[in-house]
Coordinates of C-alpha atoms in Angstrom, one line a residue:
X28 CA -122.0 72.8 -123.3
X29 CA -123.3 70.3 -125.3
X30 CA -120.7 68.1 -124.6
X31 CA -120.5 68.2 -120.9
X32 CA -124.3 67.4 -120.9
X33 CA -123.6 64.5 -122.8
X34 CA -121.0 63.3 -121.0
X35 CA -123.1 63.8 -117.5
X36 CA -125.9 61.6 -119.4
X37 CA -123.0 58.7 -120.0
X38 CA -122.1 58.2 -116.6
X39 CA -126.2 58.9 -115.1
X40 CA -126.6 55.4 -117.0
X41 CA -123.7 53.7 -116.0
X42 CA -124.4 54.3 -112.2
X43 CA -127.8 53.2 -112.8
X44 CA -126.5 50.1 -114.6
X45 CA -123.9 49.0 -112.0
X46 CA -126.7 49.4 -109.4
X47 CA -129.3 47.7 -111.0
X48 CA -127.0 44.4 -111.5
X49 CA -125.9 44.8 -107.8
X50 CA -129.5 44.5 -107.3
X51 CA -130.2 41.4 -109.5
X52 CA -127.5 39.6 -107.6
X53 CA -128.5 40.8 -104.5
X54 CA -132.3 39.1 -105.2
X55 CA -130.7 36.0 -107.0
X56 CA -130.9 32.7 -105.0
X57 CA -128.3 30.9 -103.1
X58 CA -128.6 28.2 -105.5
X59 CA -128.7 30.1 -108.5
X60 CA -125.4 32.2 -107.3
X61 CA -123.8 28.6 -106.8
X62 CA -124.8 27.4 -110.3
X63 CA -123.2 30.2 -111.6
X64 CA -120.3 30.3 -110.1
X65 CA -119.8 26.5 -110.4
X66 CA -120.3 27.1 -114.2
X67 CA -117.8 29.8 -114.7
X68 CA -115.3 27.6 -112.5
X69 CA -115.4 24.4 -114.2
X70 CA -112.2 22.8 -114.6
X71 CA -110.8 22.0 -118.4
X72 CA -109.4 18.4 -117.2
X73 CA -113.2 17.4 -116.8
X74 CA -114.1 17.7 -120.7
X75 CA -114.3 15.0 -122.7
X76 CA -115.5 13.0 -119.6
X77 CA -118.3 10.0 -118.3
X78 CA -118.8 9.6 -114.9
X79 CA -120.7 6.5 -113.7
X80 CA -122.2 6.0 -110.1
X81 CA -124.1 2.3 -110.3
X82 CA -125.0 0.2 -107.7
X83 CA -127.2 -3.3 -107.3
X84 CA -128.2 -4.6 -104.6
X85 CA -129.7 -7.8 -103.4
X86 CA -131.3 -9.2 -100.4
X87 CA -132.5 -12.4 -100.3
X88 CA -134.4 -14.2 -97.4
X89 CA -133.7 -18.5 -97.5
X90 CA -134.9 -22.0 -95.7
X91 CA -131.8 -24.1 -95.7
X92 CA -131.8 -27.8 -95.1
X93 CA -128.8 -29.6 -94.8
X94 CA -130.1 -32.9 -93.4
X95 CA -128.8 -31.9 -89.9
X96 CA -130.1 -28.7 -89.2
X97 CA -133.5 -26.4 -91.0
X98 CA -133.0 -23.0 -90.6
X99 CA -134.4 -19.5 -91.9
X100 CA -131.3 -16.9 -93.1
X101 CA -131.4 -13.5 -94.5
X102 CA -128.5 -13.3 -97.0
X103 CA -126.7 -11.5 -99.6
X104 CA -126.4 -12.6 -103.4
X105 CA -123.5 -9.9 -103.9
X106 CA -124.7 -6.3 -103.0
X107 CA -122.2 -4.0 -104.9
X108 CA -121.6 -0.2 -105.2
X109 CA -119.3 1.5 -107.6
X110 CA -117.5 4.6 -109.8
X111 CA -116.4 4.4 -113.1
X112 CA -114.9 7.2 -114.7
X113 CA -113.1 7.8 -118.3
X114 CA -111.4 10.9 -119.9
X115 CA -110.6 10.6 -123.9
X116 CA -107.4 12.9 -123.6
X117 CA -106.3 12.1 -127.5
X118 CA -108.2 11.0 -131.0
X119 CA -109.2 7.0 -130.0
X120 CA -107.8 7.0 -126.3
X121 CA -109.1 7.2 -123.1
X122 CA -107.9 7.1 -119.6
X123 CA -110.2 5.1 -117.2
X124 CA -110.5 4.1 -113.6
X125 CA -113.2 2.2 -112.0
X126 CA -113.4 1.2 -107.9
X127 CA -116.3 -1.3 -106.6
X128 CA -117.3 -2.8 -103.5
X129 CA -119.4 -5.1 -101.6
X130 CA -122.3 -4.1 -99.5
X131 CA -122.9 -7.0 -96.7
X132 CA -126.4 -7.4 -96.1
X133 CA -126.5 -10.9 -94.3
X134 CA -125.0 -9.3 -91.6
X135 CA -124.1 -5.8 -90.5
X136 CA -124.0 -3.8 -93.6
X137 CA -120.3 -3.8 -93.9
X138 CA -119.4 -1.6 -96.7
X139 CA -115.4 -1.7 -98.3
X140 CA -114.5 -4.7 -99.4
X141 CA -113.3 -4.6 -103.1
X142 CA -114.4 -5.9 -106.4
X143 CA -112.5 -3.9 -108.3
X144 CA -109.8 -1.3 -108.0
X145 CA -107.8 -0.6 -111.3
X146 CA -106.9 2.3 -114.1
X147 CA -106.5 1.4 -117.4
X148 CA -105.5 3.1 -120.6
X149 CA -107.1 2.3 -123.5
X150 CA -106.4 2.7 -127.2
X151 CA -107.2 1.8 -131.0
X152 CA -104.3 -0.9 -130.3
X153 CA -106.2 -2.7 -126.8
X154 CA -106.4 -1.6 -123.6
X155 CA -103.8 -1.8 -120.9
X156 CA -105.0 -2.2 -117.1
X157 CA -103.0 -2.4 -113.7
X158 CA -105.1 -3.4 -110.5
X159 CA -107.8 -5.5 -108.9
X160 CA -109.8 -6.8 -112.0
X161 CA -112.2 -9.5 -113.5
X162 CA -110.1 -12.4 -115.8
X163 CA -110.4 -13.5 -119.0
X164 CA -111.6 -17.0 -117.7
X165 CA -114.6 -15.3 -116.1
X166 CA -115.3 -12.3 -118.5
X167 CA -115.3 -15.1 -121.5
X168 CA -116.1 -18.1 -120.2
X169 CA -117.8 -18.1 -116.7
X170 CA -119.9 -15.2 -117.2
X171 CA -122.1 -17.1 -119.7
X172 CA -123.3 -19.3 -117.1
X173 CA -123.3 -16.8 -114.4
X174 CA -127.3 -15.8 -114.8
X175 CA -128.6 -16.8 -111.7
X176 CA -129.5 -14.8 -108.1
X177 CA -126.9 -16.8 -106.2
X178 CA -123.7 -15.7 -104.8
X179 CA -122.4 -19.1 -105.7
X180 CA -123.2 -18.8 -109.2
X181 CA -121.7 -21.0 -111.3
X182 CA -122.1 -23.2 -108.8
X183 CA -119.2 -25.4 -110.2
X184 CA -116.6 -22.7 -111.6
X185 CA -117.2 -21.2 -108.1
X186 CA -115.6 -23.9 -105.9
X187 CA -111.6 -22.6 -107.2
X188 CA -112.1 -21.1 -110.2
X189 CA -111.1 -16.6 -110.1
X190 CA -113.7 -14.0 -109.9
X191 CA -111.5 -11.1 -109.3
X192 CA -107.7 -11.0 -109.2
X193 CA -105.7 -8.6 -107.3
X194 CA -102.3 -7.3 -108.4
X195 CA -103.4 -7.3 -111.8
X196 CA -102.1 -6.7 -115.0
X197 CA -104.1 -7.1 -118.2
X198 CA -104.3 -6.6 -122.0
X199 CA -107.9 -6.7 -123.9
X200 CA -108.2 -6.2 -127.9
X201 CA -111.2 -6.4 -129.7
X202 CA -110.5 -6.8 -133.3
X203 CA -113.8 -7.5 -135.2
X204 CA -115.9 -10.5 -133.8
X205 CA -113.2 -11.6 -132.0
X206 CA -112.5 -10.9 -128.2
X207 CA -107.9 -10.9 -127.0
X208 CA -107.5 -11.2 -123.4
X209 CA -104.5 -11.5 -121.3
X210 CA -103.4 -11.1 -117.6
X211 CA -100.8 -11.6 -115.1
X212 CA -100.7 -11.1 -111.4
X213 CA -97.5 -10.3 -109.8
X214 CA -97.0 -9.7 -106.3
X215 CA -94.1 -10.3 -105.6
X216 CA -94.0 -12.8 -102.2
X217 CA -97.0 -11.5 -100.8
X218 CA -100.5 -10.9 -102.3
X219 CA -104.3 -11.8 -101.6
X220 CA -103.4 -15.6 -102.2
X221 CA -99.8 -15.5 -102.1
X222 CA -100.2 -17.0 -105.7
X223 CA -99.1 -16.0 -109.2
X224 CA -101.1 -16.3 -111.6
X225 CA -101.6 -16.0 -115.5
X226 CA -104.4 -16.0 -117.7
X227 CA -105.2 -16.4 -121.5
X228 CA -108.0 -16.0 -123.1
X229 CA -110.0 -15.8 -126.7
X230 CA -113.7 -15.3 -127.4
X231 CA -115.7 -14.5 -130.7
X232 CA -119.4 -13.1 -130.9
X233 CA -121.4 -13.8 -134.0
X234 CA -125.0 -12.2 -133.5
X235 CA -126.7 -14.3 -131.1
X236 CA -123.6 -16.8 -130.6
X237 CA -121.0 -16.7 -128.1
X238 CA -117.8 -19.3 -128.3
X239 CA -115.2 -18.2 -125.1
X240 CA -111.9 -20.0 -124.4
X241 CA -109.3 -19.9 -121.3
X242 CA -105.8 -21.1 -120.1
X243 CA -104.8 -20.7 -116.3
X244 CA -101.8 -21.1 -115.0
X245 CA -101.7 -20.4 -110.9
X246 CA -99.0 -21.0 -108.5
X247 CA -100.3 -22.9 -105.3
X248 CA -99.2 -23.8 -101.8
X249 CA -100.4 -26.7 -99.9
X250 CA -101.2 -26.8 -96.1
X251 CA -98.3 -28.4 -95.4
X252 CA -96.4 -25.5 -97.2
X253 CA -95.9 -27.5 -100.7
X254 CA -95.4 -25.5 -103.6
X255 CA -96.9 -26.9 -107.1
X256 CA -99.3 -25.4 -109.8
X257 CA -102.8 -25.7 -111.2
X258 CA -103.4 -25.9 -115.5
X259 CA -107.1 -24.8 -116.2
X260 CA -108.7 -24.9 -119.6
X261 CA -112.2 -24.0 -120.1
X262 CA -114.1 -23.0 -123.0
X263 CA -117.9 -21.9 -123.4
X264 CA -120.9 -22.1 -125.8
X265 CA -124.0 -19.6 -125.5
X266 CA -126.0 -19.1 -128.1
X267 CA -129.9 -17.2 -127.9
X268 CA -132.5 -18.9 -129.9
X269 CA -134.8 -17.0 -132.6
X270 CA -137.8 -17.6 -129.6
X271 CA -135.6 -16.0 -127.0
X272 CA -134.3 -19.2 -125.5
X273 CA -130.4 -19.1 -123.8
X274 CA -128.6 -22.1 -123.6
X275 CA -124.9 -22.1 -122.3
X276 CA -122.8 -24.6 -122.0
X277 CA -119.2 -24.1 -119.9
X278 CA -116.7 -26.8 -119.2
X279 CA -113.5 -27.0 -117.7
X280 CA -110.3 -29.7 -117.2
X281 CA -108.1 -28.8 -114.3
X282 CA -104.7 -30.1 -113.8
X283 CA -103.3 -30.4 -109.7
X284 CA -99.8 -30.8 -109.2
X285 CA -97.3 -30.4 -106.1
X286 CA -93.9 -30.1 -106.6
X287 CA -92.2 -31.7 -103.5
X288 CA -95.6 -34.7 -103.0
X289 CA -96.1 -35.7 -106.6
X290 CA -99.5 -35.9 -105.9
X291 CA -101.0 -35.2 -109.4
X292 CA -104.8 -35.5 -109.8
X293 CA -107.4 -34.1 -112.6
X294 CA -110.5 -32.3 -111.8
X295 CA -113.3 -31.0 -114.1
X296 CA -115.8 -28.1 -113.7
X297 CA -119.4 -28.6 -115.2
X298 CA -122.0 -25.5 -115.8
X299 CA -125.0 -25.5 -118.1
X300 CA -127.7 -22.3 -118.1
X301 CA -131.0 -22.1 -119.8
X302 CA -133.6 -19.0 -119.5
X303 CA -136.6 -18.2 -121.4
X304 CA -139.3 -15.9 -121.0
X305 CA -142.6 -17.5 -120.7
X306 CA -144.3 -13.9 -120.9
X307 CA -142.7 -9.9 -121.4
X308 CA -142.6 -10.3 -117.3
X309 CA -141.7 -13.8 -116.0
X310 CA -138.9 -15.8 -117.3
X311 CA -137.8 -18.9 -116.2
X312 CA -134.4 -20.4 -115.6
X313 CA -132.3 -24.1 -115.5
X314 CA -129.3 -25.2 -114.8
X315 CA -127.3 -28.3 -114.0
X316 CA -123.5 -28.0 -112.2
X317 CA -121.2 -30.6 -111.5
X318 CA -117.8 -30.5 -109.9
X319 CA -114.9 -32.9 -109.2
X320 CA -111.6 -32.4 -107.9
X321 CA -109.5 -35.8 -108.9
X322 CA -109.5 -36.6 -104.9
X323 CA -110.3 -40.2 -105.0
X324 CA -111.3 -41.0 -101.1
X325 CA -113.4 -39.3 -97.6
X326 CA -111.3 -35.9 -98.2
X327 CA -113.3 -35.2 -102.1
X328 CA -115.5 -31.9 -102.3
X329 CA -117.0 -33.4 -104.9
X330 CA -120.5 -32.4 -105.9
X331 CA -123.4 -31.9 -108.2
X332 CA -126.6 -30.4 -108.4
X333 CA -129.4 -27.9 -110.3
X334 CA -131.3 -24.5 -109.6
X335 CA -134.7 -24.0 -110.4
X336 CA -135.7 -20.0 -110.6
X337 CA -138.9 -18.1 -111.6
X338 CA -138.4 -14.2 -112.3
X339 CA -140.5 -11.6 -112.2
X340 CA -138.8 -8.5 -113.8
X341 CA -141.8 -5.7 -113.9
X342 CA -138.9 -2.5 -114.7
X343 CA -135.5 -3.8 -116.2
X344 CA -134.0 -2.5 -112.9
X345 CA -136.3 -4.2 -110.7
X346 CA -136.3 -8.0 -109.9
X347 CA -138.1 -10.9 -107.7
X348 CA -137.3 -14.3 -107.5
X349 CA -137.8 -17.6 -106.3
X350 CA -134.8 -20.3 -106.5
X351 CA -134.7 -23.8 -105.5
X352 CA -131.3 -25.1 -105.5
X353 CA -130.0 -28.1 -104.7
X354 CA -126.5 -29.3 -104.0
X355 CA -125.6 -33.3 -103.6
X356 CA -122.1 -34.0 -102.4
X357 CA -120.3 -37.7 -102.3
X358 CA -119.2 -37.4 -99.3
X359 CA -120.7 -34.5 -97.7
X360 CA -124.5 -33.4 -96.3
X361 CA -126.4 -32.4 -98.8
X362 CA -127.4 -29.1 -99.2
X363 CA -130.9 -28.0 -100.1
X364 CA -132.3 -24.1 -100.2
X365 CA -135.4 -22.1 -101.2
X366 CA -134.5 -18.7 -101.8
X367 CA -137.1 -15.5 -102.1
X368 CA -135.0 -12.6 -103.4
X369 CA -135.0 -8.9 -104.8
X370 CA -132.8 -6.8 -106.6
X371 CA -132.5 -3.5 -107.3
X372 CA -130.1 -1.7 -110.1
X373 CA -129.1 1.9 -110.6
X374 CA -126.8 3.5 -113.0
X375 CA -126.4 7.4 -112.5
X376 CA -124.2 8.9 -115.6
X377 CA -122.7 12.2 -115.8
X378 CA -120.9 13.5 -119.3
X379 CA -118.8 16.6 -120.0

């Protein structure tokens, strides 16, 4: 009797348990339910794992003179969204992937065109990446002089010097202060360009100093259809000051030649950057470009010039500025701009 009363007590408290929980998910919120349920669900591949949303973008509102024409122009010092993501699958390596695109505010808002579109493994022995990607001449040598709210920036490396390279294959190892970079492009008879290209490259980083040096080597084509190849070296000093003063220097020799014309010439890219803050707010920067490209008659792009900028950074995110630049050509119009611009950074990170 005993027995059967205790067994008819067991299963009294069980009902009332199972309905009591039906209750509490009954009155749980939506969201709460969701949470829940995404928590209990989450997939194994995403431990171990950094997600990166980021973004910057930069409108800038300019008076142009050219000595022809004096106009007002809402433009774009390279607006960019993007995603990086990594996975550390093993003790010491990591699988990553990173995608980035422009944002056109100068004109319609256009959204798509790539930056950068690559995956890359990387280990205690380098790192291995295939894709759309920044070189070795720009991550070591141009990006020391590329400080300034200009899409032109540096103004001389700009003029045929790569930013980005598509069909892309790279090598990076970082073995104490020193910096190992290597890349190829190869595709095939087609491509962005229709150019081959490889690139060299060594830097070393010793507290506040920076010493970079490239080799390029790029298959061109004429207008007329001749084939021949460009030889860039270039090589950078940057060092920061004990009173916060930056000072790069970045110079490059380039070689042209054309197969079939035999139409050698030598060109030379000139960038120099200063910045120092005059107060924890305001910062001012210089700089001095010159370019030449060996064309010695009516036809040479040749030019020089300086920037002028005032900065008013009130968040580390948050920027304003105010640019003069100026760009003298031999045998061009001159070019003359004041530039008021803002920029705006976000970085969103998730980890698992």
């Amino acid at each position: 009797m005993n027995t059967m009363n205790t067994l008819k007590s067991l299963v009294a408290i069980a009902v009332t348990l199972c309905c009591y929980n039906a209750y509490a998910d009954e009155t749980q919120s939506l969201e709460e339910r969701v949470a829940k349920l995404e928590h209990n669900t989450a997939p194994s591949q995403f431990k171990n794992s950094q997600v990166s949303l980021y973004g910057s973008i930069r409108p800038t509102l300019s008076y142009l003179d050219d000595d022809q024409d004096k106009t007002w122009d809402v433009r774009d010092a390279l607006s960019r969204v993007g995603i990086k993501a990594s996975t550390e699958f093993a003790d010491g390596w990591s699988a990553i992937a990173q995608g980035e695109w422009s944002i056109d505010i100068a004109n319609s808002g256009n959204f798509g065109k790539a930056r950068l579109a690559y995956a890359a493994i990387a280990s205690p022995y380098g790192q291995v990446g295939i894709g759309k990607q920044r070189p070795a001449q720009y991550t070591l040598v141009a990006e020391y002089v590329d400080i300034f709210n200009h899409g032109n920036s540096p103004y001389a490396y700009d003029h045929e010097s790569p930013f980005f390279v598509d069909n892309f294959v790279t090598y990076k190892l970082i073995t104490g202060g020193l910096t190992w970079m290597a890349g190829a492009q190869v595709d095939g008879d087609s491509g962005e360009n229709g150019t081959d290209m490889v690139n060299l490259g060594v830097g070393y980083d010793l507290d506040q100093l920076h010493l970079g040096l490239g080799y390029v080597s790029q298959n061109t084509m004429s207008d007329a259809g001749s084939e021949g190849d460009d030889q860039t070296i270039g090589g950078v000093v940057a060092y920061t000051f004990s009173n916060d003063l930056y000072l790069a220097v970045s110079y490059q020799d380039k070689q042209y030649h054309l197969n079939a014309l035999s139409q050698d010439r030598s060109g030379s890219t000139l960038d120099t950057a200063l910045a120092y803050p005059i107060s924890d707010e305001y910062k001012v920067k210089l700089g001095y470009f010159q370019f030449k490209d060996g064309i010695n008659d009516d036809t040479s792009a040749d030019y020089s010039g300086f920037n002028t900028t005032l900065e008013w950074n009130p968040m580390d995110n948050v920027r304003l500025h105010l640019e003069y630049l100026a760009k003298n050509f031999e045998h061009q119009q001159d070019d003359q701009a004041i530039t008021i611009g803002f920029r705006y950074d976000f970085n969103l990170i998730w980890t698992d």
